[in-house]
Amino acid sequence: MADGAGPLGYLGVDRSLSGRRWRERPADPDLARRHQLALGLAEPLARALAARGIDEAAAGSYLAPTLKALFPDPSCFADMDKAASILVDAVERDRRCVVFADYDVDGASSAAQLVRWFAAMGKALPIYVPDRITEGYGPSPAAFRSLREQGAELVVTVDCGAAAVDAIACAAEIGLEVVVIDHHLMRDEVPVCAALVNPNRPDCGSGQGVLAAAGVTFVLLAALNREARRRGLFDGRAEPDLRQWLDLAALGAVCDVTQLVGFNRALTAQGLKVMSAWGNPGLKALLEAAGGKGPATTFHAGFLLGPRINAGGRIGRSDLGARLLSTDDPDEARKIALELDALNASRREVENEVLEAAARTIERESNFADQPLLLVAADDWHPGVIGIVAGRLRERYRKPAIVVGIDRAADVGKGSGRSQPGVNLGRAVQAAYDAGLLLSGGGHAMAAGLSVRPSALPELREFLCQAIAAEAQAAAEADALEIDALVTAAGADRALFESFQQLAPFGPGNPEPMFAAADVRIERPMMLRGGHLRCTITDRSGGRLKAVAWRCGETEIGRRLMEEGGAAHVAGRLKADDWNGRQGVELEIEDVADPRRKNV
């Protein structure tokens, strides 16, 4: 068909070189026309807006999301008012408080928000981050005892604690008050503590379950300001301006791969604007260490800053990220940023070693190909990189993956998993824990963590495969590359790119626009270090479009691009190309299809 939407898929692609069907992203044509008329949008952009399920009433705020329109009443979160009262009491009474943070970006950005609010109130808030290797995830009785012995009276956990039943019970025994700020999925059992704020607790009616902990913490700051204002604590002193810390809330939202919809979308959009001023000394120093520049985008947060902040918790000192985001000392920020940048380089080396070993295991075990979930394990795989490797395996094999590093001396395996859209991995891991197969486990739909006895791994694999079988089958059937618009090499220009940027920020719940180009020729392909490839795309329109394909060296896509000759269909995302001020674009190739390979 002329529009490329025949029965075999978009452009006739029923099976691309990555094994996917292509299809035009479904959209209501009548709604697209109404968007076009009401908002003055070009047809492709109006259609893309409709394809994201945005109706006429919500279209304006979607294109220009504001906190004023979407900020929830903090009181709609279970225990939020109670938590705010306890923390403001602590400020008034000068109680000895500690923020206990998870060791990832979400934990660090959540902790930094609280540290900065306390500092604005004239109080210091020490940070405690458990060591990933020696302490594991979340609060433990030993950690709480140590903090109590050091004089702590109140601990605020951020991005952890919602499942720490034993640790919180221990805290009660030793007279340590605990407030939990979290977002992870919970079992029906709610730990008995002073306050537990989590939009995913069973009895929370906030409807904000997509928030990262950093987003929940930002709402807490609003509750803290409101409570402090009610008590007259701002009489004669400036009220903390929460907007200055929106960059931290956005950082947590992007790096924790949350759904960028509703309030969370507004929080991220406004937070990236604040981040673009690079007023946080830690973020500015880290950007410089990474060689980045320009206004902040989800790329800056998710691919430049996030991995470096995470590197401290993965293979370095777990508190480095929180310290970086909390400091106002440029010299300290620069020192920590350089250390994190170096740790990130080391992390990449370790990650590549584990990824290659895991891929060899999968290729060797032929039965893995038929299973709905990949679970690979080996001795001494570094627990700091297994989550990243699981994500890489998920991308490569297009199914949920769990990677387990085994410590034989301790007789325990620590695992991390990443899932495909439509498969709730966190729920399956929770079910395995409830069935007695795990020492610990939990997470959310797209990611999960667990601890397991090595001897239980075969039974765990079988259990998880059965638990997700129906979801995995449906997800596999729906695993198609959805195209927003067909473009030519000449038409894929800066104007088109900037018009679609009105849909930003992009992420889960708001996919980055995907463009397809038909019957193009690949010219001057060049393989780069790391398996990346650069080339130029040309077609009959006479245009030339620069393109890049990441990590494609050992794939069918990479091999086809290196062949040059012969027509191909390509699909990818348009990216700004501002090198030397040229204000151009390049195509970041996601998939390639050979028109000669139909019905394969």
XYZ file of C-alpha atoms in Angstrom:
600
model
C 0.000 0.000 0.000
C 1.128 3.566 -0.651
C 1.142 4.483 3.027
C 3.172 1.424 3.949
C 0.496 0.020 6.252
C -0.186 -3.284 4.525
C -0.979 -6.582 6.214
C 2.708 -7.472 6.602
C 3.331 -4.380 8.695
C 4.555 -0.881 8.138
C 6.496 -0.670 4.864
C 5.776 -4.368 4.515
C 8.152 -5.226 7.361
C 6.895 -8.378 9.048
C 10.319 -9.248 10.415
C 13.169 -6.763 10.686
C 16.803 -7.646 11.252
C 16.116 -7.405 14.998
C 13.227 -9.860 14.593
C 10.414 -7.350 15.057
C 7.379 -6.386 13.050
C 6.976 -2.725 12.183
C 3.672 -0.985 12.492
C 2.349 2.526 12.437
C 1.712 3.665 15.980
C -2.072 3.347 16.422
C -3.933 6.652 16.595
C -7.515 7.841 16.319
C -7.589 9.797 13.008
C -10.506 11.974 14.127
C -8.675 12.957 17.317
C -5.544 13.694 15.302
C -7.521 16.025 13.013
C -9.038 17.812 16.012
C -5.546 18.313 17.494
C -4.368 19.623 14.151
C -7.141 22.218 13.970
C -7.302 23.217 17.637
C -3.559 23.495 18.247
C -2.326 24.424 14.787
C -0.072 21.383 14.564
C 1.323 19.721 11.472
C -0.396 16.409 10.689
C 2.481 14.110 11.758
C 2.797 15.818 15.147
C -0.982 15.914 15.687
C -1.133 12.232 14.901
C 1.735 11.458 17.283
C -0.078 13.326 20.056
C -3.242 11.321 19.429
C -1.203 8.106 19.329
C -0.059 8.785 22.878
C -3.670 8.726 24.059
C -3.901 12.455 24.734
C -7.431 13.766 24.364
C -8.492 17.346 23.553
C -8.907 18.353 27.183
C -5.392 17.278 28.130
C -3.520 18.276 24.956
C -2.637 21.804 26.055
C -1.167 20.764 29.391
C 0.606 17.834 27.740
C 2.475 20.110 25.354
C 3.139 22.627 28.118
C 3.016 20.696 31.422
C 2.950 22.840 34.561
C 3.226 21.966 38.219
C 0.478 24.423 39.032
C -2.031 22.420 37.010
C -0.874 18.938 38.022
C 0.677 19.108 41.510
C -1.213 16.739 43.841
C -2.393 17.694 47.315
C 0.299 16.180 49.573
C -2.420 15.098 51.989
C -3.754 12.589 49.461
C -0.696 10.405 50.180
C -1.146 8.058 53.118
C 0.938 9.235 56.098
C 2.253 12.333 54.287
C 0.863 14.781 56.831
C 2.115 12.585 59.653
C 5.613 12.446 58.132
C 5.678 16.219 57.657
C 4.632 16.794 61.255
C 7.318 14.454 62.592
C 10.085 16.075 60.527
C 9.076 19.643 61.337
C 8.930 18.620 65.012
C 12.472 17.326 64.622
C 13.595 20.670 63.218
C 11.917 22.601 66.022
C 13.264 20.325 68.756
C 16.708 19.943 67.163
C 16.486 16.166 67.209
C 19.396 14.155 65.825
C 18.190 12.926 62.438
C 19.793 10.873 59.666
C 18.625 10.292 56.090
C 19.154 6.653 55.063
C 19.335 6.449 51.260
C 19.514 3.743 48.635
C 22.773 3.747 46.712
C 21.360 4.606 43.269
C 20.502 7.917 41.611
C 16.942 7.952 42.927
C 18.174 7.450 46.477
C 20.908 10.061 46.105
C 18.616 12.693 44.585
C 15.967 12.028 47.245
C 18.490 12.346 50.070
C 19.966 15.516 48.585
C 16.541 17.191 48.537
C 16.029 16.529 52.230
C 19.575 17.598 53.113
C 19.047 20.867 51.270
C 15.655 21.536 52.888
C 17.095 20.900 56.350
C 20.037 23.190 55.526
C 17.599 25.926 54.473
C 16.015 25.512 57.926
C 19.431 25.884 59.559
C 19.876 22.195 60.375
C 22.407 19.594 59.279
C 21.106 16.227 58.084
C 23.778 13.505 57.898
C 23.534 10.923 55.115
C 23.898 7.157 55.526
C 24.105 4.969 52.426
C 24.629 1.207 52.881
C 27.444 -0.490 51.012
C 26.056 -2.562 48.141
C 28.566 -5.375 48.664
C 28.785 -5.702 52.438
C 25.301 -4.528 53.501
C 23.057 -5.059 50.510
C 19.908 -3.130 49.683
C 17.938 -1.149 52.211
C 17.856 -0.862 55.987
C 19.124 -3.668 58.191
C 18.981 -4.230 61.950
C 22.774 -3.863 62.091
C 22.703 -0.487 60.319
C 19.933 0.823 62.554
C 21.747 -0.324 65.686
C 24.893 1.434 64.517
C 23.038 4.680 63.863
C 21.327 4.492 67.251
C 24.651 3.934 68.992
C 25.954 7.056 67.266
C 23.111 9.077 68.753
C 20.489 9.114 66.024
C 16.936 9.585 67.275
C 15.090 9.690 63.939
C 15.938 8.026 60.614
C 14.265 8.960 57.333
C 14.690 6.247 54.711
C 14.431 7.331 51.064
C 13.982 5.000 48.091
C 14.003 2.044 50.471
C 12.404 0.831 53.689
C 8.922 -0.117 52.538
C 9.772 -3.818 52.766
C 12.216 -3.600 55.705
C 9.916 -5.255 58.229
C 12.677 -6.814 60.356
C 14.883 -3.713 60.396
C 11.997 -1.448 61.369
C 10.918 -3.879 64.098
C 14.484 -3.722 65.411
C 14.373 0.086 65.323
C 11.284 0.058 67.527
C 13.060 -2.185 70.040
C 16.052 0.144 70.346
C 14.048 3.378 70.474
C 14.857 4.618 66.970
C 11.999 6.417 65.224
C 11.695 5.708 61.488
C 9.939 7.593 58.688
C 9.887 5.785 55.326
C 9.744 7.609 51.971
C 9.598 5.040 49.178
C 7.912 4.092 45.904
C 8.579 0.369 45.470
C 5.819 -2.194 45.217
C 4.721 -3.460 48.620
C 3.248 -6.594 50.047
C 0.109 -6.349 52.113
C 2.212 -6.196 55.279
C 3.029 -2.549 56.059
C 5.995 -2.120 58.422
C 4.986 -0.534 61.723
C 6.886 2.750 61.848
C 6.238 6.400 62.662
C 5.126 7.140 59.081
C 5.362 5.353 55.740
C 4.813 7.434 52.615
C 4.645 5.363 49.450
C 2.133 5.872 46.626
C 2.347 2.108 46.048
C 1.361 1.086 49.559
C -1.936 -0.818 49.457
C -3.973 1.855 51.231
C -2.594 4.965 49.492
C -5.200 6.758 47.398
C -2.920 9.344 45.794
C -2.941 7.741 42.354
C 0.728 8.725 41.991
C 2.229 5.243 41.815
C 4.441 6.105 38.828
C 6.578 8.520 40.865
C 10.176 7.755 41.700
C 11.225 8.236 45.310
C 12.667 11.612 44.265
C 9.199 12.674 43.146
C 7.610 11.491 46.392
C 10.315 13.373 48.288
C 9.564 16.561 46.366
C 5.909 16.303 47.356
C 7.124 15.776 50.933
C 9.056 19.051 50.704
C 5.802 20.806 49.799
C 4.164 19.186 52.831
C 7.094 20.272 55.014
C 6.829 23.870 53.843
C 3.084 23.835 54.447
C 3.477 22.429 57.963
C 6.311 24.814 58.838
C 4.250 27.719 57.483
C 1.284 26.656 59.594
C 3.482 26.721 62.684
C 4.838 30.171 61.882
C 8.394 28.995 61.335
C 8.779 31.328 58.349
C 7.948 34.449 60.307
C 11.096 36.480 59.941
C 12.888 34.010 57.679
C 12.677 33.095 54.009
C 10.605 30.091 53.059
C 12.678 27.538 51.132
C 12.005 27.909 47.387
C 11.391 24.326 46.357
C 11.660 25.091 42.660
C 15.449 25.273 42.909
C 15.507 21.539 43.705
C 13.299 20.406 40.838
C 16.456 19.290 39.011
C 16.974 16.601 41.656
C 13.381 15.388 41.352
C 13.716 15.167 37.567
C 17.037 13.338 37.834
C 15.470 10.620 39.980
C 12.443 10.309 37.695
C 14.520 9.846 34.549
C 17.202 7.580 36.000
C 14.685 5.308 37.719
C 12.911 4.884 34.354
C 9.517 5.976 35.647
C 6.390 6.575 33.582
C 6.552 10.194 32.377
C 2.828 10.874 32.561
C 0.644 13.282 34.507
C 2.288 15.034 37.441
C 5.489 13.034 36.964
C 5.762 14.395 33.412
C 5.343 17.971 34.631
C 7.848 17.391 37.426
C 10.402 16.084 34.935
C 9.775 18.763 32.302
C 10.107 21.612 34.799
C 13.011 19.918 36.538
C 14.992 19.660 33.309
C 14.491 23.395 32.794
C 15.938 24.050 36.245
C 18.775 21.593 35.588
C 19.627 23.460 32.386
C 20.898 26.392 34.449
C 23.414 23.971 36.041
C 23.039 25.721 39.368
C 23.666 22.573 41.401
C 27.470 22.492 41.822
C 27.566 18.701 41.797
C 25.592 18.340 38.582
C 27.627 21.087 36.920
C 30.923 19.454 37.906
C 29.742 16.036 36.768
C 28.574 17.413 33.417
C 32.026 18.930 32.881
C 33.730 15.671 33.867
C 31.547 13.811 31.351
C 32.308 16.288 28.578
C 28.677 17.321 28.226
C 27.181 20.718 27.527
C 23.993 22.519 26.604
C 20.471 22.558 28.034
C 19.560 19.481 30.063
C 17.566 16.708 28.425
C 16.628 13.191 29.428
C 19.833 12.147 27.638
C 21.936 14.253 29.997
C 20.141 12.869 33.036
C 19.886 9.253 31.940
C 23.113 8.682 30.009
C 25.700 11.238 31.138
C 24.922 12.015 34.774
C 23.011 8.969 35.996
C 25.550 6.240 35.214
C 28.324 8.254 36.839
C 26.338 8.874 40.004
C 25.436 5.198 40.106
C 29.083 4.199 39.691
C 29.790 5.146 43.303
C 27.219 2.679 44.592
C 28.138 -0.006 42.079
C 31.888 -0.307 42.407
C 33.025 2.571 44.617
C 31.912 4.375 47.758
C 28.179 4.221 48.087
C 27.665 7.722 49.484
C 29.489 9.615 46.731
C 26.373 10.346 44.678
C 24.373 11.753 47.584
C 27.342 13.823 48.724
C 27.847 15.196 45.216
C 24.223 16.296 44.888
C 24.140 17.778 48.401
C 27.263 19.930 48.392
C 27.462 23.641 47.596
C 31.273 23.609 47.619
C 32.529 23.730 43.982
C 35.910 22.265 44.923
C 34.356 19.315 46.740
C 31.919 18.832 43.855
C 34.754 18.808 41.317
C 36.748 16.269 43.340
C 33.792 13.896 43.745
C 32.770 14.306 40.082
C 36.222 13.301 38.853
C 36.213 10.293 41.171
C 32.793 9.205 39.908
C 33.851 9.662 36.294
C 36.856 7.392 36.872
C 34.714 4.832 38.663
C 32.280 4.872 35.759
C 35.071 4.000 33.340
C 36.016 1.051 35.546
C 32.366 0.055 35.790
C 32.109 -0.138 31.993
C 35.037 -2.553 31.844
C 33.550 -4.823 34.497
C 30.139 -4.617 32.857
C 31.495 -5.675 29.459
C 33.219 -8.698 30.970
C 30.037 -9.868 32.712
C 27.890 -9.155 29.645
C 30.114 -11.240 27.383
C 30.130 -14.121 29.872
C 26.358 -13.979 30.333
C 25.746 -13.911 26.569
C 28.016 -16.936 26.104
C 26.023 -18.801 28.740
C 22.742 -17.996 27.003
C 24.031 -19.015 23.583
C 25.421 -22.254 25.013
C 22.170 -23.208 26.783
C 19.940 -23.777 23.759
C 16.798 -24.272 25.853
C 16.980 -20.638 26.990
C 15.669 -19.539 23.616
C 12.276 -21.105 24.319
C 11.884 -19.739 27.833
C 9.902 -16.574 28.550
C 12.592 -15.333 30.940
C 16.388 -15.467 30.931
C 18.030 -16.224 34.265
C 21.818 -16.535 34.155
C 24.136 -16.949 37.125
C 27.833 -17.393 37.758
C 30.335 -17.124 40.568
C 31.761 -13.706 41.407
C 29.848 -11.610 38.912
C 30.078 -8.126 40.407
C 26.756 -7.208 42.056
C 27.290 -3.596 41.056
C 26.861 -4.271 37.334
C 24.369 -7.139 37.179
C 21.412 -4.763 36.779
C 23.001 -3.043 33.808
C 23.895 -6.397 32.254
C 20.317 -7.588 32.744
C 19.152 -4.526 30.837
C 21.595 -5.214 28.005
C 20.426 -8.832 27.780
C 16.811 -7.698 27.715
C 17.611 -5.374 24.806
C 19.488 -8.082 22.909
C 17.058 -10.988 23.391
C 13.860 -8.964 23.826
C 12.625 -10.815 26.892
C 12.894 -10.286 30.679
C 16.342 -11.086 32.052
C 17.738 -11.691 35.540
C 21.473 -11.820 36.214
C 22.747 -13.399 39.455
C 26.227 -13.076 40.904
C 27.023 -15.920 43.308
C 29.123 -15.589 46.445
C 30.058 -19.223 47.205
C 31.614 -18.413 50.570
C 28.363 -16.867 51.785
C 26.246 -19.388 49.841
C 24.103 -16.607 48.404
C 23.357 -15.203 44.970
C 22.401 -11.569 44.461
C 20.321 -10.946 41.379
C 18.937 -8.012 39.433
C 16.338 -8.150 36.684
C 14.960 -5.971 33.906
C 11.685 -6.592 32.121
C 9.910 -6.094 28.832
C 6.887 -3.763 28.645
C 3.826 -5.738 29.601
C 5.613 -8.148 31.946
C 5.443 -7.246 35.642
C 8.724 -8.674 36.865
C 8.495 -7.149 40.344
C 5.211 -8.930 40.986
C 6.672 -12.262 39.869
C 9.713 -11.838 42.114
C 7.455 -10.976 45.036
C 5.474 -14.149 44.372
C 8.710 -16.158 44.395
C 9.584 -14.648 47.759
C 6.140 -15.470 49.117
C 6.628 -19.037 47.879
C 9.808 -19.350 49.933
C 12.214 -19.482 47.005
C 14.064 -16.268 47.865
C 15.904 -14.849 50.842
C 14.670 -11.416 49.808
C 13.113 -9.898 46.740
C 10.986 -7.100 45.344
C 10.872 -4.249 42.882
C 8.468 -2.811 40.364
C 7.066 -3.751 36.976
C 10.213 -3.108 34.939
C 12.968 -3.925 37.455
C 13.515 -6.183 40.440
C 16.199 -7.356 42.830
C 16.575 -10.570 44.790
C 18.774 -12.738 46.983
C 18.683 -16.508 46.607
C 20.480 -19.677 47.644
C 22.425 -20.996 44.622
C 20.843 -24.415 45.098
C 17.390 -22.872 44.544
C 18.220 -21.310 41.163
C 16.768 -24.103 38.956
C 13.505 -24.094 40.886
C 13.434 -20.281 40.859
C 13.901 -20.192 37.081
C 11.043 -22.623 36.584
C 8.785 -20.723 38.992
C 9.415 -17.335 37.378
C 8.966 -18.691 33.867
C 5.588 -20.103 34.849
C 4.622 -16.915 36.704
C 5.181 -14.631 33.714
C 4.332 -17.063 30.909
C 0.988 -15.523 29.932
C 2.233 -11.929 30.184
C 5.420 -12.797 28.286
C 3.500 -14.408 25.436
C 1.250 -11.374 25.097
C 4.270 -9.046 25.304
C 6.124 -11.012 22.624
C 3.118 -10.853 20.314
C 2.883 -7.101 20.904
C 6.632 -6.568 20.487
C 6.533 -4.394 17.419
C 8.507 -1.304 16.541
C 5.933 1.459 16.388
C 6.566 4.169 13.817
C 5.276 7.726 14.217
C 6.036 9.053 10.763
C 7.621 8.221 7.419
C 10.350 10.670 6.381
C 12.805 11.228 3.559
C 16.484 11.996 4.009
C 15.775 15.553 2.873
C 12.687 15.965 5.054
C 14.332 14.753 8.246
C 15.594 18.215 9.124
C 15.965 20.459 12.147
C 12.473 21.923 11.748
C 10.893 18.458 11.944
C 13.042 17.548 14.950
C 12.161 20.726 16.841
C 8.439 20.411 16.140
C 8.391 16.916 17.682
C 10.362 18.184 20.685
C 7.065 19.661 21.863
C 6.259 16.123 23.037
C 9.361 15.984 25.284
C 10.408 14.846 27.867
C 10.472 11.308 26.536
C 10.534 8.074 28.473
C 8.219 5.254 29.556
C 4.618 6.277 28.958
C 5.747 8.861 26.405
C 7.993 7.123 23.848
C 10.442 9.175 21.854
C 9.143 9.629 18.287
C 10.247 6.906 15.893
C 10.777 7.778 12.243
C 11.142 5.408 9.292
C 12.868 6.019 5.978
C 12.177 3.684 3.072
C 14.475 2.369 0.357
C 17.553 4.238 1.508
C 21.154 3.527 0.648
C 23.915 3.294 3.231
C 27.090 5.175 2.396
C 30.490 5.361 4.095
C 29.763 3.079 7.046
C 32.472 3.199 9.699
C 32.702 0.903 12.719
C 33.845 2.679 15.879
C 35.185 1.550 19.226
C 32.571 -0.158 21.360
C 30.776 -1.673 18.360
C 29.125 1.613 17.333
C 28.684 2.510 13.664
C 28.393 5.781 11.793
C 27.167 6.180 8.240
C 25.289 8.451 5.838
C 21.803 7.711 4.509
C 20.698 8.819 1.053
C 17.532 8.296 -0.967
C 15.767 9.472 -4.089
C 14.780 12.761 -2.430
C 18.365 13.879 -2.910
C 18.912 14.396 0.774
C 21.738 13.119 2.924
C 21.211 12.247 6.569
C 23.928 11.425 9.078
C 23.184 8.335 11.159
C 24.605 6.337 14.031
C 23.807 2.846 15.348
C 24.902 2.065 18.903
C 26.316 -1.296 20.016
C 25.515 -2.960 16.716
C 28.904 -4.478 15.919
C 27.972 -8.116 16.535
C 24.398 -7.888 15.289
C 22.548 -8.468 12.020
C 21.873 -4.741 11.893
C 25.566 -3.912 12.081
C 26.467 -6.445 9.430
C 23.794 -5.133 7.041
C 24.869 -1.516 7.505
C 28.481 -2.405 6.769
C 27.441 -3.977 3.442
C 26.529 -0.550 2.023
C 24.905 -1.421 -1.330
C 21.261 -2.297 -1.876
C 18.156 -0.580 -0.597
C 17.142 -0.865 3.045
C 14.433 0.467 5.310
C 15.711 2.123 8.496
C 13.932 3.313 11.607
C 15.233 5.486 14.391
C 15.057 8.646 16.467
C 16.112 12.088 15.331
C 18.762 13.743 17.494
C 20.170 17.257 17.453
C 23.570 17.596 15.786
C 24.992 20.882 17.011
C 28.659 20.140 16.352
C 30.486 23.386 15.499
C 27.162 25.244 15.648
C 25.707 23.515 12.573
C 22.143 23.103 14.010
C 21.520 19.883 12.127
C 20.140 16.439 12.970
C 21.237 12.840 12.779
C 19.270 9.607 12.883
C 19.945 7.277 15.799
C 19.180 3.953 14.125
C 16.999 1.573 16.129
C 16.242 -1.046 13.492
C 16.887 -2.013 9.876
C 14.793 -4.086 7.503
C 15.785 -5.612 4.197
C 12.910 -5.218 1.688
C 14.029 -8.482 0.077
C 13.422 -10.461 3.298
C 9.639 -10.498 3.590
C 7.710 -13.209 5.414
C 10.901 -14.528 7.035
